[in-house]
Amino acid sequence: MKTVEIILGFFGFAAAQAPRPTMPGTVDTMSKFREEYGTFVPDSIKLFSPFRDNVITMVSLGLKENGFSRRDIRIALEDIFTHGCHCSWNKGRHAVDKTHHFVDELDEDCLNFDHCVNCLKMDKCNIDTLEFSPLVEKNKPASCENLSGDDCQYNTCLCSTNLAQTILEKILRTNPDPFNALSFSQFHDECMKRDPIDVNTQMRKPKTNSGAERQCCGAYPNRKPFTYKPDGQACCAGKSIFQQKDEHCCSSGEIFKIGEVC
């Protein structure tokens, strides 16, 4: 499995921060990794389960390594984690529709992280309390290799490290342009899944047993959930999702249109 790495500096001192008030989606104690390396994470950023806490911590380390001041790190983290439908962790907002809607490229990255996390849950990982610490050494890239003996720790690390790297790259590319937060009304309009106005919710057809099953496909950190149907979506060679009505899967893992030869 491909290792995802981030170049981070080593900051070997603890972040002595007291527990803070929580809201839905947050916790009252920081992850062990954030406790050790989160000195540059501001108090305005709430505490989360380790898989999110560690993303925030790695981004802060990466920004510090790239010369950001404490003030600039605070502004960047506040901008990122109040942004869009899927990145707005610090506002305690959670978009209902995890299928496809996002407001921009950064929001899509956070949505892909949600997909990665959902697959961890489907793969029986208790990620809400699972502690993991990427290997961080001075002048060396942070790595998940130290966690390879535990599939749940290793794969959770891959999900979190991948998002942290992606966010860091976007901050460095767009600085000083901010990532704007959505107001409550904008979040509701942009992100909350609603039934079409002409649908009579009292007259919905009952669901039938069509053989549909929620599954995951792909390798971490790009693993995604999908709904398998005998005549719908399926996973090709454990790598990619394809449409069985229009495509077929070759033993090599390549996907071709019906009628095309592998």
Tab-separated table of C-alpha atoms in Angstrom:
chain	number	residue	atom	x	y	z
A	1	MET	CA	0.000	0.000	0.000
A	2	LYS	CA	1.377	3.360	-0.950
A	3	THR	CA	2.560	5.474	1.968
A	4	VAL	CA	1.384	9.062	2.106
A	5	GLU	CA	4.005	11.423	3.510
A	6	ILE	CA	4.201	15.040	4.597
A	7	ILE	CA	7.398	16.982	5.119
A	8	LEU	CA	7.095	18.351	8.645
A	9	GLY	CA	9.559	19.814	11.117
A	10	PHE	CA	10.018	18.175	14.513
A	11	PHE	CA	8.671	20.076	17.492
A	12	GLY	CA	9.339	17.912	20.516
A	13	PHE	CA	7.450	19.756	23.209
A	14	ALA	CA	3.986	19.326	24.627
A	15	ALA	CA	1.063	21.642	24.092
A	16	ALA	CA	-0.241	22.316	27.598
A	17	GLN	CA	-3.815	23.273	26.836
A	18	ALA	CA	-6.777	22.753	29.170
A	19	PRO	CA	-9.901	20.931	27.968
A	20	ARG	CA	-12.372	23.278	26.308
A	21	PRO	CA	-16.173	23.350	25.999
A	22	THR	CA	-17.471	20.968	23.374
A	23	MET	CA	-20.345	20.787	20.926
A	24	PRO	CA	-21.702	17.954	18.745
A	25	GLY	CA	-18.820	16.355	16.817
A	26	THR	CA	-16.184	17.489	19.314
A	27	VAL	CA	-14.609	15.902	22.389
A	28	ASP	CA	-13.258	17.232	25.684
A	29	THR	CA	-9.675	15.972	25.403
A	30	MET	CA	-7.149	16.380	22.625
A	31	SER	CA	-5.537	13.479	20.811
A	32	LYS	CA	-2.149	12.320	22.064
A	33	PHE	CA	-0.560	13.513	18.821
A	34	ARG	CA	-2.094	16.994	19.157
A	35	GLU	CA	-1.064	17.086	22.815
A	36	GLU	CA	2.561	16.458	21.834
A	37	TYR	CA	2.799	18.489	18.621
A	38	GLY	CA	-0.149	20.911	18.725
A	39	THR	CA	1.604	23.900	20.293
A	40	PHE	CA	0.797	25.983	17.207
A	41	VAL	CA	-2.896	25.027	17.080
A	42	PRO	CA	-4.824	28.028	18.502
A	43	ASP	CA	-7.410	27.758	21.272
A	44	SER	CA	-10.074	28.862	18.781
A	45	ILE	CA	-9.839	25.435	17.111
A	46	LYS	CA	-11.990	22.952	18.999
A	47	LEU	CA	-10.996	19.454	20.061
A	48	PHE	CA	-11.979	16.490	17.908
A	49	SER	CA	-11.530	12.748	17.691
A	50	PRO	CA	-7.945	11.789	16.792
A	51	PHE	CA	-8.611	11.274	13.075
A	52	ARG	CA	-9.584	14.982	12.783
A	53	ASP	CA	-7.383	16.377	15.576
A	54	ASN	CA	-4.318	14.921	13.892
A	55	VAL	CA	-5.178	16.515	10.532
A	56	ILE	CA	-5.317	19.932	12.186
A	57	THR	CA	-2.067	19.281	14.045
A	58	MET	CA	-0.190	18.164	10.924
A	59	VAL	CA	-1.383	21.209	8.987
A	60	SER	CA	-0.186	23.505	11.782
A	61	LEU	CA	3.227	21.802	11.807
A	62	GLY	CA	3.512	22.118	8.044
A	63	LEU	CA	2.644	25.824	8.164
A	64	LYS	CA	5.206	26.422	10.919
A	65	GLU	CA	7.814	24.591	8.850
A	66	ASN	CA	7.009	26.961	5.965
A	67	GLY	CA	7.591	30.070	8.066
A	68	PHE	CA	4.043	30.973	9.094
A	69	SER	CA	3.708	33.010	12.299
A	70	ARG	CA	1.330	31.967	15.065
A	71	ARG	CA	-1.110	34.631	13.883
A	72	ASP	CA	-0.974	33.404	10.277
A	73	ILE	CA	-1.402	29.795	11.395
A	74	ARG	CA	-4.470	30.764	13.431
A	75	ILE	CA	-6.020	32.638	10.506
A	76	ALA	CA	-5.313	29.793	8.068
A	77	LEU	CA	-6.751	27.093	10.345
A	78	GLU	CA	-9.841	29.165	11.165
A	79	ASP	CA	-10.419	29.804	7.446
A	80	ILE	CA	-10.005	26.151	6.474
A	81	PHE	CA	-12.092	24.572	9.216
A	82	THR	CA	-15.089	26.880	8.848
A	83	HIS	CA	-15.178	26.427	5.069
A	84	GLY	CA	-17.695	24.788	2.767
A	85	CYS	CA	-20.048	21.870	3.360
A	86	HIS	CA	-17.487	19.319	4.538
A	87	CYS	CA	-14.528	21.256	6.006
A	88	SER	CA	-16.524	23.290	8.542
A	89	TRP	CA	-15.591	21.100	11.504
A	90	ASN	CA	-14.979	24.062	13.793
A	91	LYS	CA	-18.578	25.215	13.413
A	92	GLY	CA	-19.935	21.777	14.277
A	93	ARG	CA	-21.681	21.523	10.919
A	94	HIS	CA	-22.168	18.246	9.111
A	95	ALA	CA	-23.669	18.073	5.626
A	96	VAL	CA	-26.299	15.357	5.347
A	97	ASP	CA	-25.541	14.560	1.717
A	98	LYS	CA	-22.146	12.818	1.547
A	99	THR	CA	-22.616	11.646	-2.032
A	100	HIS	CA	-21.288	14.387	-4.255
A	101	HIS	CA	-22.087	18.012	-3.379
A	102	PHE	CA	-19.191	20.343	-2.581
A	103	VAL	CA	-18.647	24.063	-3.099
A	104	ASP	CA	-15.068	23.939	-4.432
A	105	GLU	CA	-11.924	21.823	-4.725
A	106	LEU	CA	-10.994	22.146	-1.047
A	107	ASP	CA	-14.491	21.140	0.018
A	108	GLU	CA	-14.232	18.107	-2.280
A	109	ASP	CA	-11.006	17.110	-0.506
A	110	CYS	CA	-12.831	17.186	2.841
A	111	LEU	CA	-15.687	15.183	1.315
A	112	ASN	CA	-13.194	12.566	0.107
A	113	PHE	CA	-11.834	12.448	3.658
A	114	ASP	CA	-15.380	11.785	4.885
A	115	HIS	CA	-15.598	8.919	2.380
A	116	CYS	CA	-12.283	7.547	3.649
A	117	VAL	CA	-13.516	7.761	7.250
A	118	ASN	CA	-16.827	6.083	6.396
A	119	CYS	CA	-14.945	3.151	4.906
A	120	LEU	CA	-12.833	2.867	8.053
A	121	LYS	CA	-16.082	2.485	9.998
A	122	MET	CA	-17.426	-0.045	7.492
A	123	ASP	CA	-14.118	-1.931	7.819
A	124	LYS	CA	-14.830	-2.239	11.584
A	125	CYS	CA	-12.370	0.381	12.851
A	126	ASN	CA	-13.479	2.238	15.993
A	127	ILE	CA	-12.046	5.522	14.785
A	128	ASP	CA	-13.887	7.820	17.207
A	129	THR	CA	-11.492	6.820	19.991
A	130	LEU	CA	-8.630	5.254	18.006
A	131	GLU	CA	-5.328	6.954	18.846
A	132	PHE	CA	-2.531	7.008	16.267
A	133	SER	CA	0.616	9.071	15.893
A	134	PRO	CA	2.400	9.473	12.544
A	135	LEU	CA	6.155	9.121	12.815
A	136	VAL	CA	7.687	12.612	12.975
A	137	GLU	CA	11.470	13.029	13.008
A	138	LYS	CA	13.630	16.077	12.575
A	139	ASN	CA	14.326	16.864	8.904
A	140	LYS	CA	12.451	13.739	7.813
A	141	PRO	CA	8.972	13.250	6.363
A	142	ALA	CA	6.147	12.210	8.655
A	143	SER	CA	5.145	8.646	7.861
A	144	CYS	CA	2.485	6.072	8.723
A	145	GLU	CA	4.945	3.183	8.409
A	146	ASN	CA	5.371	2.941	12.188
A	147	LEU	CA	1.690	1.927	12.355
A	148	SER	CA	1.779	-0.784	9.675
A	149	GLY	CA	1.294	-3.530	12.275
A	150	ASP	CA	-2.283	-2.379	12.948
A	151	ASP	CA	-4.562	-2.030	9.918
A	152	CYS	CA	-6.968	0.390	11.592
A	153	GLN	CA	-4.250	2.698	12.890
A	154	TYR	CA	-2.343	2.557	9.619
A	155	ASN	CA	-5.323	3.215	7.362
A	156	THR	CA	-6.697	5.967	9.611
A	157	CYS	CA	-3.272	7.583	9.498
A	158	LEU	CA	-3.320	7.406	5.694
A	159	CYS	CA	-6.731	9.124	5.537
A	160	SER	CA	-5.700	11.911	7.910
A	161	THR	CA	-2.220	12.434	6.524
A	162	ASN	CA	-3.529	12.602	2.970
A	163	LEU	CA	-6.018	15.359	3.833
A	164	ALA	CA	-3.417	17.289	5.842
A	165	GLN	CA	-1.012	17.229	2.885
A	166	THR	CA	-3.734	18.362	0.488
A	167	ILE	CA	-4.843	21.220	2.744
A	168	LEU	CA	-1.271	22.344	3.324
A	169	GLU	CA	-0.579	22.462	-0.410
A	170	LYS	CA	-3.715	24.541	-1.006
A	171	ILE	CA	-2.885	27.009	1.753
A	172	LEU	CA	0.617	27.511	0.388
A	173	ARG	CA	-0.744	27.912	-3.145
A	174	THR	CA	-3.544	30.360	-2.309
A	175	ASN	CA	-1.970	32.395	0.500
A	176	PRO	CA	-2.902	35.113	1.322
A	177	ASP	CA	-6.351	34.577	-0.251
A	178	PRO	CA	-8.762	33.277	2.433
A	179	PHE	CA	-11.123	30.323	2.233
A	180	ASN	CA	-14.451	31.932	3.108
A	181	ALA	CA	-16.925	30.421	5.543
A	182	LEU	CA	-20.568	29.914	4.635
A	183	SER	CA	-23.173	31.673	6.760
A	184	PHE	CA	-25.787	29.467	8.427
A	185	SER	CA	-28.344	30.236	5.725
A	186	GLN	CA	-25.781	29.657	2.966
A	187	PHE	CA	-24.781	26.335	4.553
A	188	HIS	CA	-28.438	25.302	4.696
A	189	ASP	CA	-29.024	26.259	1.061
A	190	GLU	CA	-25.768	24.817	-0.301
A	191	CYS	CA	-25.225	21.730	1.805
A	192	MET	CA	-28.398	20.302	3.283
A	193	LYS	CA	-30.044	17.595	1.208
A	194	ARG	CA	-33.728	18.243	0.656
A	195	ASP	CA	-36.466	16.389	-1.219
A	196	PRO	CA	-37.795	18.079	-4.368
A	197	ILE	CA	-40.720	20.356	-3.572
A	198	ASP	CA	-43.104	18.356	-5.768
A	199	VAL	CA	-42.454	15.031	-4.012
A	200	ASN	CA	-45.318	13.891	-1.783
A	201	THR	CA	-43.426	12.436	1.170
A	202	GLN	CA	-46.549	10.630	2.364
A	203	MET	CA	-46.818	8.618	-0.872
A	204	ARG	CA	-43.307	7.215	-1.253
A	205	LYS	CA	-43.024	3.740	-2.695
A	206	PRO	CA	-41.768	1.131	-0.241
A	207	LYS	CA	-38.201	-0.040	-0.763
A	208	THR	CA	-37.783	-3.488	-2.238
A	209	ASN	CA	-34.980	-5.987	-1.726
A	210	SER	CA	-32.999	-5.394	-4.908
A	211	GLY	CA	-29.765	-6.946	-3.675
A	212	ALA	CA	-28.352	-3.504	-2.912
A	213	GLU	CA	-25.498	-3.444	-0.414
A	214	ARG	CA	-23.187	-0.713	0.885
A	215	GLN	CA	-19.576	-1.597	0.144
A	216	CYS	CA	-16.204	0.124	-0.137
A	217	CYS	CA	-13.809	0.094	-3.060
A	218	GLY	CA	-10.192	1.127	-3.549
A	219	ALA	CA	-7.078	1.344	-1.405
A	220	TYR	CA	-6.619	3.803	1.431
A	221	PRO	CA	-6.457	6.797	1.454
A	222	ASN	CA	-8.611	6.871	-1.717
A	223	ARG	CA	-11.091	4.220	-0.597
A	224	LYS	CA	-14.749	5.197	-1.123
A	225	PRO	CA	-18.157	3.787	-0.185
A	226	PHE	CA	-20.771	2.999	-2.816
A	227	THR	CA	-24.022	1.084	-3.148
A	228	TYR	CA	-23.524	-2.228	-4.939
A	229	LYS	CA	-26.400	-3.473	-7.087
A	230	PRO	CA	-26.416	-6.573	-9.313
A	231	ASP	CA	-27.161	-4.375	-12.332
A	232	GLY	CA	-25.634	-1.144	-11.029
A	233	GLN	CA	-22.332	-0.126	-9.491
A	234	ALA	CA	-19.649	-2.660	-8.579
A	235	CYS	CA	-15.993	-2.653	-7.587
A	236	CYS	CA	-13.445	-3.688	-10.214
A	237	ALA	CA	-10.553	-5.769	-8.871
A	238	GLY	CA	-10.776	-3.969	-5.544
A	239	LYS	CA	-9.589	-0.767	-7.205
A	240	SER	CA	-12.251	1.283	-8.985
A	241	ILE	CA	-16.032	1.651	-9.036
A	242	PHE	CA	-17.704	0.976	-12.391
A	243	GLN	CA	-21.204	0.885	-13.898
A	244	GLN	CA	-22.124	-2.666	-14.876
A	245	LYS	CA	-24.800	-1.555	-17.345
A	246	ASP	CA	-22.280	0.294	-19.510
A	247	GLU	CA	-18.859	-1.047	-18.519
A	248	HIS	CA	-17.037	-4.255	-17.736
A	249	CYS	CA	-14.082	-5.031	-15.480
A	250	CYS	CA	-10.956	-6.749	-16.757
A	251	SER	CA	-8.808	-9.035	-14.613
A	252	SER	CA	-6.073	-6.392	-14.819
A	253	GLY	CA	-8.321	-3.917	-13.033
A	254	GLU	CA	-8.902	-1.848	-16.163
A	255	ILE	CA	-12.437	-0.763	-17.015
A	256	PHE	CA	-13.764	-0.731	-20.590
A	257	LYS	CA	-17.068	0.062	-22.243
A	258	ILE	CA	-19.322	-2.902	-23.012
A	259	GLY	CA	-18.154	-4.383	-26.320
A	260	GLU	CA	-14.542	-3.244	-25.933
A	261	VAL	CA	-11.904	-5.927	-25.444
A	262	CYS	CA	-9.632	-6.084	-22.397
